mmCIF file of C-alpha atoms and ligand atoms in Angstrom:
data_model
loop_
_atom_site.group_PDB
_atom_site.id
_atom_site.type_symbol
_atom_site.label_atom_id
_atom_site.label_comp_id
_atom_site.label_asym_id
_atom_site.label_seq_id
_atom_site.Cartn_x
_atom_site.Cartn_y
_atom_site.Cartn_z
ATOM 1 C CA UNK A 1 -28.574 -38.995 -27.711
ATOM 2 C CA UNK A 2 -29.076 -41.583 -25.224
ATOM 3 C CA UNK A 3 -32.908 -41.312 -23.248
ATOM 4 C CA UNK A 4 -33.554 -41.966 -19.826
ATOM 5 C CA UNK A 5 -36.221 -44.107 -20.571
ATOM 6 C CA UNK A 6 -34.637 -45.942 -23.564
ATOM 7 C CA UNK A 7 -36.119 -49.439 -24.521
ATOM 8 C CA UNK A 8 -39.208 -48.511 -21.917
ATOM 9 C CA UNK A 9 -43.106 -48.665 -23.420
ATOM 10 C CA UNK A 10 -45.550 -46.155 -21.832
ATOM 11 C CA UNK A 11 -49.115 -45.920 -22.215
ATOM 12 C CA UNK A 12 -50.970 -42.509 -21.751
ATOM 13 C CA UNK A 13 -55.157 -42.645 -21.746
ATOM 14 C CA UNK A 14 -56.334 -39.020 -22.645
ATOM 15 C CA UNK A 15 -53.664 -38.284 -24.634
ATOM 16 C CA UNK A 16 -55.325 -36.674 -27.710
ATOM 17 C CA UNK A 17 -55.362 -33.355 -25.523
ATOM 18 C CA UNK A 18 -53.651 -31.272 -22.879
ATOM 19 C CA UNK A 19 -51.987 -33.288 -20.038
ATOM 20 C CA UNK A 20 -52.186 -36.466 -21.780
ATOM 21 C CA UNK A 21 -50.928 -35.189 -25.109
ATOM 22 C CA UNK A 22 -47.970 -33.519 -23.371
ATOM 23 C CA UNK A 23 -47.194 -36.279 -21.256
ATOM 24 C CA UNK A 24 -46.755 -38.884 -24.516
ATOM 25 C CA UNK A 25 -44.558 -36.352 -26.573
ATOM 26 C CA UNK A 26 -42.355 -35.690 -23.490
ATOM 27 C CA UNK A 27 -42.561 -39.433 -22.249
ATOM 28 C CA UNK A 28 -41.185 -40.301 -26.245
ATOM 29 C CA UNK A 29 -38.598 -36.963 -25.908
ATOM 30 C CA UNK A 30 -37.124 -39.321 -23.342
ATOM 31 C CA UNK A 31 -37.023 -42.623 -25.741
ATOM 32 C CA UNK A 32 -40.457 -44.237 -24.230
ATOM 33 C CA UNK A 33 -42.210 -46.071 -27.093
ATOM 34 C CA UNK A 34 -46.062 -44.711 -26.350
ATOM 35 C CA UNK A 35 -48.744 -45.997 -26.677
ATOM 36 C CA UNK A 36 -51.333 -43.492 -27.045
ATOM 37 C CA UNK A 37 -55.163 -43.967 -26.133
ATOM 38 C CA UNK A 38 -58.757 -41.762 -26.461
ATOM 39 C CA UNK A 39 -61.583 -41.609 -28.407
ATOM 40 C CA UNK A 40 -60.718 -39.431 -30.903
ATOM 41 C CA UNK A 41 -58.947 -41.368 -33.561
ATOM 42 C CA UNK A 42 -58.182 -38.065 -35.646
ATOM 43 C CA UNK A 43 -55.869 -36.767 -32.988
ATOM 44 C CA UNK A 44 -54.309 -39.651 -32.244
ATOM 45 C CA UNK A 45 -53.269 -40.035 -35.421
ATOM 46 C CA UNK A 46 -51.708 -36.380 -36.000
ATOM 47 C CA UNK A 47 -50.036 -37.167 -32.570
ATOM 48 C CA UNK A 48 -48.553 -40.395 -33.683
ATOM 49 C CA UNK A 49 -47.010 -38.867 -36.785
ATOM 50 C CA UNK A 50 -45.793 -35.897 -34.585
ATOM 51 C CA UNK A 51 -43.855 -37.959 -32.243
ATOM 52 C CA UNK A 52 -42.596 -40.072 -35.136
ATOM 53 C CA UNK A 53 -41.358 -36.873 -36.951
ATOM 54 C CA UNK A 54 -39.178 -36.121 -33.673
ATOM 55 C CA UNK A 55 -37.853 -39.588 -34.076
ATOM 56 C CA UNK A 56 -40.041 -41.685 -31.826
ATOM 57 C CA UNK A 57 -42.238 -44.360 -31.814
ATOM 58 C CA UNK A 58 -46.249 -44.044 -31.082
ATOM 59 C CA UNK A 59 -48.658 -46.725 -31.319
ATOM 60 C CA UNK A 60 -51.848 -44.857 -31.429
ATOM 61 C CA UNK A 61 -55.087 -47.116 -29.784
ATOM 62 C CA UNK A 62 -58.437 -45.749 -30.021
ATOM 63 C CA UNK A 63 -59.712 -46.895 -26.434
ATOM 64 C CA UNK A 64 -62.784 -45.643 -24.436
ATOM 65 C CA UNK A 65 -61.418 -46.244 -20.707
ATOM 66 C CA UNK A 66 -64.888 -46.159 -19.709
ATOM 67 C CA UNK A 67 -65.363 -49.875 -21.465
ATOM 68 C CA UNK A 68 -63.501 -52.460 -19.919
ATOM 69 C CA UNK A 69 -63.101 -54.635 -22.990
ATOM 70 C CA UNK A 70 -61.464 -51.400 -24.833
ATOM 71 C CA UNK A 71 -59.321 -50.649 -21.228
ATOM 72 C CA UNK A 72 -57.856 -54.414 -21.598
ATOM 73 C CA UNK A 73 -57.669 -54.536 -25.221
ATOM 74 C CA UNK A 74 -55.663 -51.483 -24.617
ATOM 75 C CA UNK A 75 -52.977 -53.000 -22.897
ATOM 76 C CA UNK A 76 -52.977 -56.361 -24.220
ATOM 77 C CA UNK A 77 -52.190 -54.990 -27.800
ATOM 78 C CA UNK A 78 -49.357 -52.146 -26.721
ATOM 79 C CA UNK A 79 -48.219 -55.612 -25.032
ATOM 80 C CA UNK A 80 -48.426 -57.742 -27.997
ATOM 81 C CA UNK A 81 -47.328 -54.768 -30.558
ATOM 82 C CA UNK A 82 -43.905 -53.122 -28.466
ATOM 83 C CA UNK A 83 -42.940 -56.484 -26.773
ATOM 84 C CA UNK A 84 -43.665 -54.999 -22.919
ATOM 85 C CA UNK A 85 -45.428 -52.127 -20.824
ATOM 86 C CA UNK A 86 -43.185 -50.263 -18.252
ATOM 87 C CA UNK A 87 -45.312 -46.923 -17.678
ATOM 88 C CA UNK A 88 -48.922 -46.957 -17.096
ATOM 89 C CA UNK A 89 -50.263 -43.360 -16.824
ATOM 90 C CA UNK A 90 -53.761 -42.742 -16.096
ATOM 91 C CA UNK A 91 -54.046 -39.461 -17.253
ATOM 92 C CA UNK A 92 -58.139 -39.526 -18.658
ATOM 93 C CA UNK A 93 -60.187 -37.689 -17.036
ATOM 94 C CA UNK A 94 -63.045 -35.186 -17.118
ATOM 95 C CA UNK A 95 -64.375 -32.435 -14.908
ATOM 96 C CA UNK A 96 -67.852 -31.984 -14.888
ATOM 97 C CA UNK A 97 -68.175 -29.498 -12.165
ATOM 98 C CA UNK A 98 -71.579 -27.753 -10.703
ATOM 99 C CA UNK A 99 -73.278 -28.184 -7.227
ATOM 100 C CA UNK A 100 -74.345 -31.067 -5.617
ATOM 101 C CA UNK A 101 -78.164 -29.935 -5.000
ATOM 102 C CA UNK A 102 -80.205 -30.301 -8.116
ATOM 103 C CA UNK A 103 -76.873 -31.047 -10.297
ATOM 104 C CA UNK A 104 -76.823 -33.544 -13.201
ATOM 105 C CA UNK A 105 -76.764 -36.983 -12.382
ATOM 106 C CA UNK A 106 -75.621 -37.981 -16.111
ATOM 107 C CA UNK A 107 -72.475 -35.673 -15.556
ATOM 108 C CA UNK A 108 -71.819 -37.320 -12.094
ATOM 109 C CA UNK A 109 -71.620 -41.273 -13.699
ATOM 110 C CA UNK A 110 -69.575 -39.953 -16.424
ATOM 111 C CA UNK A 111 -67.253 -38.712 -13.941
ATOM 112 C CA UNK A 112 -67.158 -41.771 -11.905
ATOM 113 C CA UNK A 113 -67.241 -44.166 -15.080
ATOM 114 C CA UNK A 114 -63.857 -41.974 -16.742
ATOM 115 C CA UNK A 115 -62.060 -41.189 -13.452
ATOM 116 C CA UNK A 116 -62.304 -44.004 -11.369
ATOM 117 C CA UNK A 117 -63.358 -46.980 -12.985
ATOM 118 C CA UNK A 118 -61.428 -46.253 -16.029
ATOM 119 C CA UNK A 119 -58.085 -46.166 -14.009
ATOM 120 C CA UNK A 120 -59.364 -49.307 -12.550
ATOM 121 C CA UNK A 121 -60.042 -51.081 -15.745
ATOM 122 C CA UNK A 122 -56.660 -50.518 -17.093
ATOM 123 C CA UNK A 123 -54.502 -50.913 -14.049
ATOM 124 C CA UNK A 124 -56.457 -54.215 -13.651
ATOM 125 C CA UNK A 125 -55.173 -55.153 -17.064
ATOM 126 C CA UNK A 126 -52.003 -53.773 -16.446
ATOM 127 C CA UNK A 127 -51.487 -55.328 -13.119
ATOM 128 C CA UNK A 128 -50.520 -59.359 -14.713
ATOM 129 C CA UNK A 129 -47.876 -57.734 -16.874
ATOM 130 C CA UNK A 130 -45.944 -55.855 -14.593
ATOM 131 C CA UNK A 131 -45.758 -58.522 -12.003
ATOM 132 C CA UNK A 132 -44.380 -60.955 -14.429
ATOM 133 C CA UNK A 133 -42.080 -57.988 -15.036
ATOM 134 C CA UNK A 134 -41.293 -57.668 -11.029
ATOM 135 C CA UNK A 135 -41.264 -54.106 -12.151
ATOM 136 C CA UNK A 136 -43.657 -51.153 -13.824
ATOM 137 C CA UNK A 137 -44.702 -47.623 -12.553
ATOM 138 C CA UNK A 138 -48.188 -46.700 -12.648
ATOM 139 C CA UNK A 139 -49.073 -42.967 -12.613
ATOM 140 C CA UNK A 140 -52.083 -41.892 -11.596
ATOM 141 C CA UNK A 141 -53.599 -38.229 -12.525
ATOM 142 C CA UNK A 142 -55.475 -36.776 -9.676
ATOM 143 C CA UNK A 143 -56.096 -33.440 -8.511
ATOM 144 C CA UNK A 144 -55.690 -30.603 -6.204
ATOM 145 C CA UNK A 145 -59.324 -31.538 -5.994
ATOM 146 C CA UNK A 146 -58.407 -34.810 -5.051
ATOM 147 C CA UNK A 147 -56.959 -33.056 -1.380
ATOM 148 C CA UNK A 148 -58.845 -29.767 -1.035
ATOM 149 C CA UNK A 149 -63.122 -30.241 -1.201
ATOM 150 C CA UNK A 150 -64.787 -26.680 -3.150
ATOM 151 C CA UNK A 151 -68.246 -25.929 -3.413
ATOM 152 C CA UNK A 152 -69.545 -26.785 -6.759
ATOM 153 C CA UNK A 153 -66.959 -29.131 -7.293
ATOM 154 C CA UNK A 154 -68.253 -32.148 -4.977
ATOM 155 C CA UNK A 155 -68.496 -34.770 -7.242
ATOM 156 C CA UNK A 156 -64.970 -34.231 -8.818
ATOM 157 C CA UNK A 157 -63.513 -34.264 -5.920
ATOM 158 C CA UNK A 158 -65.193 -37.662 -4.881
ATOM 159 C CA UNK A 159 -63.963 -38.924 -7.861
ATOM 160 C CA UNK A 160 -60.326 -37.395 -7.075
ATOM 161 C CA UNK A 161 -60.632 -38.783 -3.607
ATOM 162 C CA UNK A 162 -61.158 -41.627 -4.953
ATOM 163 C CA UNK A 163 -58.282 -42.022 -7.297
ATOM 164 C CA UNK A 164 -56.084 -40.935 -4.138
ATOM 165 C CA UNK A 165 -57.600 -43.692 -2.394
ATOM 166 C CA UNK A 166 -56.885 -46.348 -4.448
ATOM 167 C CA UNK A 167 -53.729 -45.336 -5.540
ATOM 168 C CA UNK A 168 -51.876 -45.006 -2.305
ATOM 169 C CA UNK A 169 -53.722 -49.020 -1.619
ATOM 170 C CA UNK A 170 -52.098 -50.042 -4.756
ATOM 171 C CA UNK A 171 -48.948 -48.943 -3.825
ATOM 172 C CA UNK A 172 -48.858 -50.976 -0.362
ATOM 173 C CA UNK A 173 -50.217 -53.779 -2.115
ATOM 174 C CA UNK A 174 -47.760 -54.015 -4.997
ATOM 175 C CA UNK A 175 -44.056 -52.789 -3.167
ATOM 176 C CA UNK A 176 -43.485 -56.259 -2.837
ATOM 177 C CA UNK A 177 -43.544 -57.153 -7.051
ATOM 178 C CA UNK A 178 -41.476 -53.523 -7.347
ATOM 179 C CA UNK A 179 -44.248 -52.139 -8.947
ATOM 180 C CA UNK A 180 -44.501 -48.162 -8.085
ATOM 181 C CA UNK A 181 -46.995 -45.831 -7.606
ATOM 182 C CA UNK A 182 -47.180 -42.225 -8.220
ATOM 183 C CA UNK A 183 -49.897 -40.209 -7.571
ATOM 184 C CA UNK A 184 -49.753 -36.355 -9.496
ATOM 185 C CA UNK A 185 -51.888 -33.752 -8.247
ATOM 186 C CA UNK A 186 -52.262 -30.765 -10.516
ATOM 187 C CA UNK A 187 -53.694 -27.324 -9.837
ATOM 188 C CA UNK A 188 -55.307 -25.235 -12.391
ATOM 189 C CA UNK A 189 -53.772 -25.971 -15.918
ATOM 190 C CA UNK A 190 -54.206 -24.528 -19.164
ATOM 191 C CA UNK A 191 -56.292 -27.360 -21.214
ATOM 192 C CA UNK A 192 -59.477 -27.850 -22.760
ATOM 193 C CA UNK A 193 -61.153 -29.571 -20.012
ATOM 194 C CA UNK A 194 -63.455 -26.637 -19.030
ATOM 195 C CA UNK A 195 -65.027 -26.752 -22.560
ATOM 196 C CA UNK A 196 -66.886 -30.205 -21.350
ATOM 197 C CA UNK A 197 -68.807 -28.628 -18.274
ATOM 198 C CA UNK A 198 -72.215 -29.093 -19.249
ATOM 199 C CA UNK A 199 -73.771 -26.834 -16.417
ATOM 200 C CA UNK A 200 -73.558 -23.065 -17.735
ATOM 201 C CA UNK A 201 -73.377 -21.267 -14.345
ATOM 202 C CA UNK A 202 -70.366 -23.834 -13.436
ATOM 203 C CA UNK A 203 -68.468 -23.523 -16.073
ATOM 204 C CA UNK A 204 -68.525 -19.733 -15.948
ATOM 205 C CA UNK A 205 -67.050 -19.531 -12.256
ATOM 206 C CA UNK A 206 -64.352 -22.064 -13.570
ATOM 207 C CA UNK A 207 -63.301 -20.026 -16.876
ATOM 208 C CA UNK A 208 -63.479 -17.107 -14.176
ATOM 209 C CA UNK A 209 -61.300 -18.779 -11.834
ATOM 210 C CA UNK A 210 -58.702 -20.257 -14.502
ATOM 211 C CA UNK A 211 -58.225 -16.322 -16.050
ATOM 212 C CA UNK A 212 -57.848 -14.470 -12.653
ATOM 213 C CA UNK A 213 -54.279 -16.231 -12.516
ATOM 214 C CA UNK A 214 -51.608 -17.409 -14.795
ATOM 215 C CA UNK A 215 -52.238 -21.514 -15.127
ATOM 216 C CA UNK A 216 -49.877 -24.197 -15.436
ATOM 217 C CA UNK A 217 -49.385 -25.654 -18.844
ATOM 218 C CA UNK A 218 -49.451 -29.008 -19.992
ATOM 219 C CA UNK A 219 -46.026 -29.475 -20.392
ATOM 220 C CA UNK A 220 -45.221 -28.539 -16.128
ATOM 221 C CA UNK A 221 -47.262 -31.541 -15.465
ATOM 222 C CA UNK A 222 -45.168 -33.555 -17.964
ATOM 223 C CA UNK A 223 -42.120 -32.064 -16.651
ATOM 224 C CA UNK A 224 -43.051 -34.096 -13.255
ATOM 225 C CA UNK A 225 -44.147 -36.993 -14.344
ATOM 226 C CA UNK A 226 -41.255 -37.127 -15.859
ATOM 227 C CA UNK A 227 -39.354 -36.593 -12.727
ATOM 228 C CA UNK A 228 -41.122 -39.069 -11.083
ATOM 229 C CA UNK A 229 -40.763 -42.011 -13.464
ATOM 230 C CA UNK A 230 -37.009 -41.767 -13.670
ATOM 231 C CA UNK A 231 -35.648 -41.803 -10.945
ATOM 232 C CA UNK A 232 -33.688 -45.094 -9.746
ATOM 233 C CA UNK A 233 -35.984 -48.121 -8.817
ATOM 234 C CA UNK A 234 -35.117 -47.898 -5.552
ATOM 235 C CA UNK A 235 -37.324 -44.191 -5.335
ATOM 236 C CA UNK A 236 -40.735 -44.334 -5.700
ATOM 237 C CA UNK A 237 -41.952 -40.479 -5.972
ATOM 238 C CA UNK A 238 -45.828 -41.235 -4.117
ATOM 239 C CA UNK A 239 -47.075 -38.101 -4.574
ATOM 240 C CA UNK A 240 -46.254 -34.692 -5.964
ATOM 241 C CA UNK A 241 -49.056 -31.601 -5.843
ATOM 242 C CA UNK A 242 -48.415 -28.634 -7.851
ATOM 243 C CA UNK A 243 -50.216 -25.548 -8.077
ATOM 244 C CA UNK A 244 -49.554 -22.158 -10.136
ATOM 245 C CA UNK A 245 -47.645 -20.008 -8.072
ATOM 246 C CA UNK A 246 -50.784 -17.527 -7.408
ATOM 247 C CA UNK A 247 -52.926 -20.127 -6.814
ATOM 248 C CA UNK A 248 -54.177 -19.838 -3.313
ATOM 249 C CA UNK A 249 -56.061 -23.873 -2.624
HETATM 250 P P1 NDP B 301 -58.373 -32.492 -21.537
HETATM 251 O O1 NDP B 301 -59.848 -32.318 -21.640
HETATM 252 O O2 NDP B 301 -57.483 -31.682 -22.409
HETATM 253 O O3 NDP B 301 -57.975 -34.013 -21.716
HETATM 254 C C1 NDP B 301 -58.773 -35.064 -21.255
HETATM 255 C C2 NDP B 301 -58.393 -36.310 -22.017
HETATM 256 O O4 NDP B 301 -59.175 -37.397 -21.526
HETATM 257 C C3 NDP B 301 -58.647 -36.196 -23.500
HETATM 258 O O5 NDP B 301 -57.563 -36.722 -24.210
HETATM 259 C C4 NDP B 301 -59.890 -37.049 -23.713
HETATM 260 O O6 NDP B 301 -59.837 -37.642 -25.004
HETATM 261 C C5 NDP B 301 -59.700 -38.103 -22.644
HETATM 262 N N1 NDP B 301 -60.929 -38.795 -22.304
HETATM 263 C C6 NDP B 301 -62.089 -38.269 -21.838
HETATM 264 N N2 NDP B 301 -63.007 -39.250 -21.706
HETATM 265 C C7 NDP B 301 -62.400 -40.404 -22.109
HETATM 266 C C8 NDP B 301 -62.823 -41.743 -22.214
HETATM 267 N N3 NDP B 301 -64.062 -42.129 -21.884
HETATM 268 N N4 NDP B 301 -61.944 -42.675 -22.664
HETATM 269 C C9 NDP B 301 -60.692 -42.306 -23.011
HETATM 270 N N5 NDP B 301 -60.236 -41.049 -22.929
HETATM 271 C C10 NDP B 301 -61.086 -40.114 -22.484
HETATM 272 O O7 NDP B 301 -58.046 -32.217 -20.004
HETATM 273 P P2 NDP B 301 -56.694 -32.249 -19.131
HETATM 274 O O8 NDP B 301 -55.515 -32.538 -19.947
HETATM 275 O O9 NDP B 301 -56.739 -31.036 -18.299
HETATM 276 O O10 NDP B 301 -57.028 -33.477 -18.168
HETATM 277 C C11 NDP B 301 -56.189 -34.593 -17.998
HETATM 278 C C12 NDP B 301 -56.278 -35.071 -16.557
HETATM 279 O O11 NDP B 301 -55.779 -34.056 -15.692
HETATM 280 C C13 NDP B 301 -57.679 -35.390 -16.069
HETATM 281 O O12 NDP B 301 -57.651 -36.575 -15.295
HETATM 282 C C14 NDP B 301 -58.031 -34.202 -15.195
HETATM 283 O O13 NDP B 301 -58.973 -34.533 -14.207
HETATM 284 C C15 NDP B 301 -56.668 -33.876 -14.620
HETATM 285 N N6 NDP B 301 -56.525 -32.522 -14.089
HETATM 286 C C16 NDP B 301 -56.670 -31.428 -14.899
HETATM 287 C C17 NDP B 301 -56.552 -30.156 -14.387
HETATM 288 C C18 NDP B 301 -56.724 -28.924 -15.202
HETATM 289 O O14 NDP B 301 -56.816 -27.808 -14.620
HETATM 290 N N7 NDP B 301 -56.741 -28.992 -16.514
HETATM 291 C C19 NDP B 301 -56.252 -29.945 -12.954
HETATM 292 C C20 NDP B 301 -56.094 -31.168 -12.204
HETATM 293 C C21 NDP B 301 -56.227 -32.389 -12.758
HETATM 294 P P3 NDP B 301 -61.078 -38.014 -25.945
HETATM 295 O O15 NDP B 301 -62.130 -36.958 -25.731
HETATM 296 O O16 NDP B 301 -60.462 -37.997 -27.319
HETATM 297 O O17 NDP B 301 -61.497 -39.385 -25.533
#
């Protein structure tokens, strides 16, 4: 059966887990070659030969976004290796939550060095390709916290400012190459990122938080990405935010 992304290449950071992982296996569902990027090689791997089961093709690239050399060499090899890159989405990302006054300073650069500068470094790399292309989609993963500032969760929101920020400058900046921008802004979804939060009094009020309602999964936030990135090129979907439906902000 004929995909609506047929003869497209995709790359995914943080796709060894949750949104990332979904995102590739629904991205390939759609006949996307992915490439496929983290640290952990292991996953990758059992990802790779998931997607190729199903009849797809993943190119699995161990990459920490965090180093530029491993964000370009990235996307120069899905380049070299599956001929082009359509999709871009910037989907790594970590939430080290816990209050601004006395927090850790370790778990803020991490934040800023995943978050932001890794969607810099690739979409940097990236950039070249597509406009030789006059066409490409980047996708950027932000937040609910990227509109809506929460105690204990100040520096994750900077960072999800940030990506906001950038994105929406990217966008007015590239329109003229036909390069698109979409920024997704997911509420509470069921992952592993909470496992990460270093500070123990944080990361209690977020498992807290996540089981007083029913999350979104993985796949929902596929599901619109996958909206966004095919729809005719004449439709650039900027921004879509969604929450589970009992989540109040
Ligand atoms: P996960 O923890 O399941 O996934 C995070 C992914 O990022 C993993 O694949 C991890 O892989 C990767 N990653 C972390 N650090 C690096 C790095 N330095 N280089 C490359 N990859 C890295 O969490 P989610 O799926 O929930 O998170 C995905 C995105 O969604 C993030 O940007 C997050 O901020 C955002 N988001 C999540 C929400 C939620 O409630 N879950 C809500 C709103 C936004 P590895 O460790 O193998 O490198």
């Amino acid at each position: 059966m004929a995909g609506k992304l047929d003869g497209k290449v995709a790359i995914i950071t943080g796709s060894s887990s949750g949104i990332g992982e979904a995102t590739a296996i629904a991205l390939a569902a759609e006949g996307a070659q992915v490439a496929i990027a983290a640290r952990r090689a292991e996953r990758l791997e059992a990802l790779a030969k998931r997607i190729e089961a199903s009849g797809g093709k993943a190119l699995p690239i161990v990459t920490d976004v965090t180093d530029e050399t491993q964000a370009n060499n990235l996307v120069q090899k899905t380049n070299e290796e599956l001929g082009r890159v359509d999709i871009l989405v910037n989907n790594a990302g970590v939430a080290l939550t816990g209050n601004i006054d006395g927090g850790n300073t370790a778990d803020w650069r991490r934040m800023f060095d995943v978050n932001v500068l890794g969607v810099l470094y690739t979409t940097h790399a990236v950039l070249p390709i597509l406009k030789a292309q006059q066409s490409g989609h980047i996708v950027n993963i932000s937040s609910v916290a990227g509109r809506i500032a929460r105690a204990g969760v100040g520096i994750y929101n900077a960072t999800k400012w940030g990506v906001n920020a950038f994105s929406e400058a990217l966008r007015q900046e590239m329109l003229k190459d036909n390069i698109r921008v979409t920024i997704i802004e997911p509420g509470l979804v069921d992952t592993e990122i909470n496992n990460h939060i270093t500070d123990p009094v944080a990361k209690q009020i977020s498992e807290e938080r996540r089981k007083s309602i029913t999350p979104l999964q993985s796949e929902d936030i596929a599901a619109a990405i996958i909206y966004a990135v095919t729809q005719p090129q004449h439709v650039n979907v900027n921004e879509i935010l969604i929450r589970p439906t009992q989540q109040e902000r």
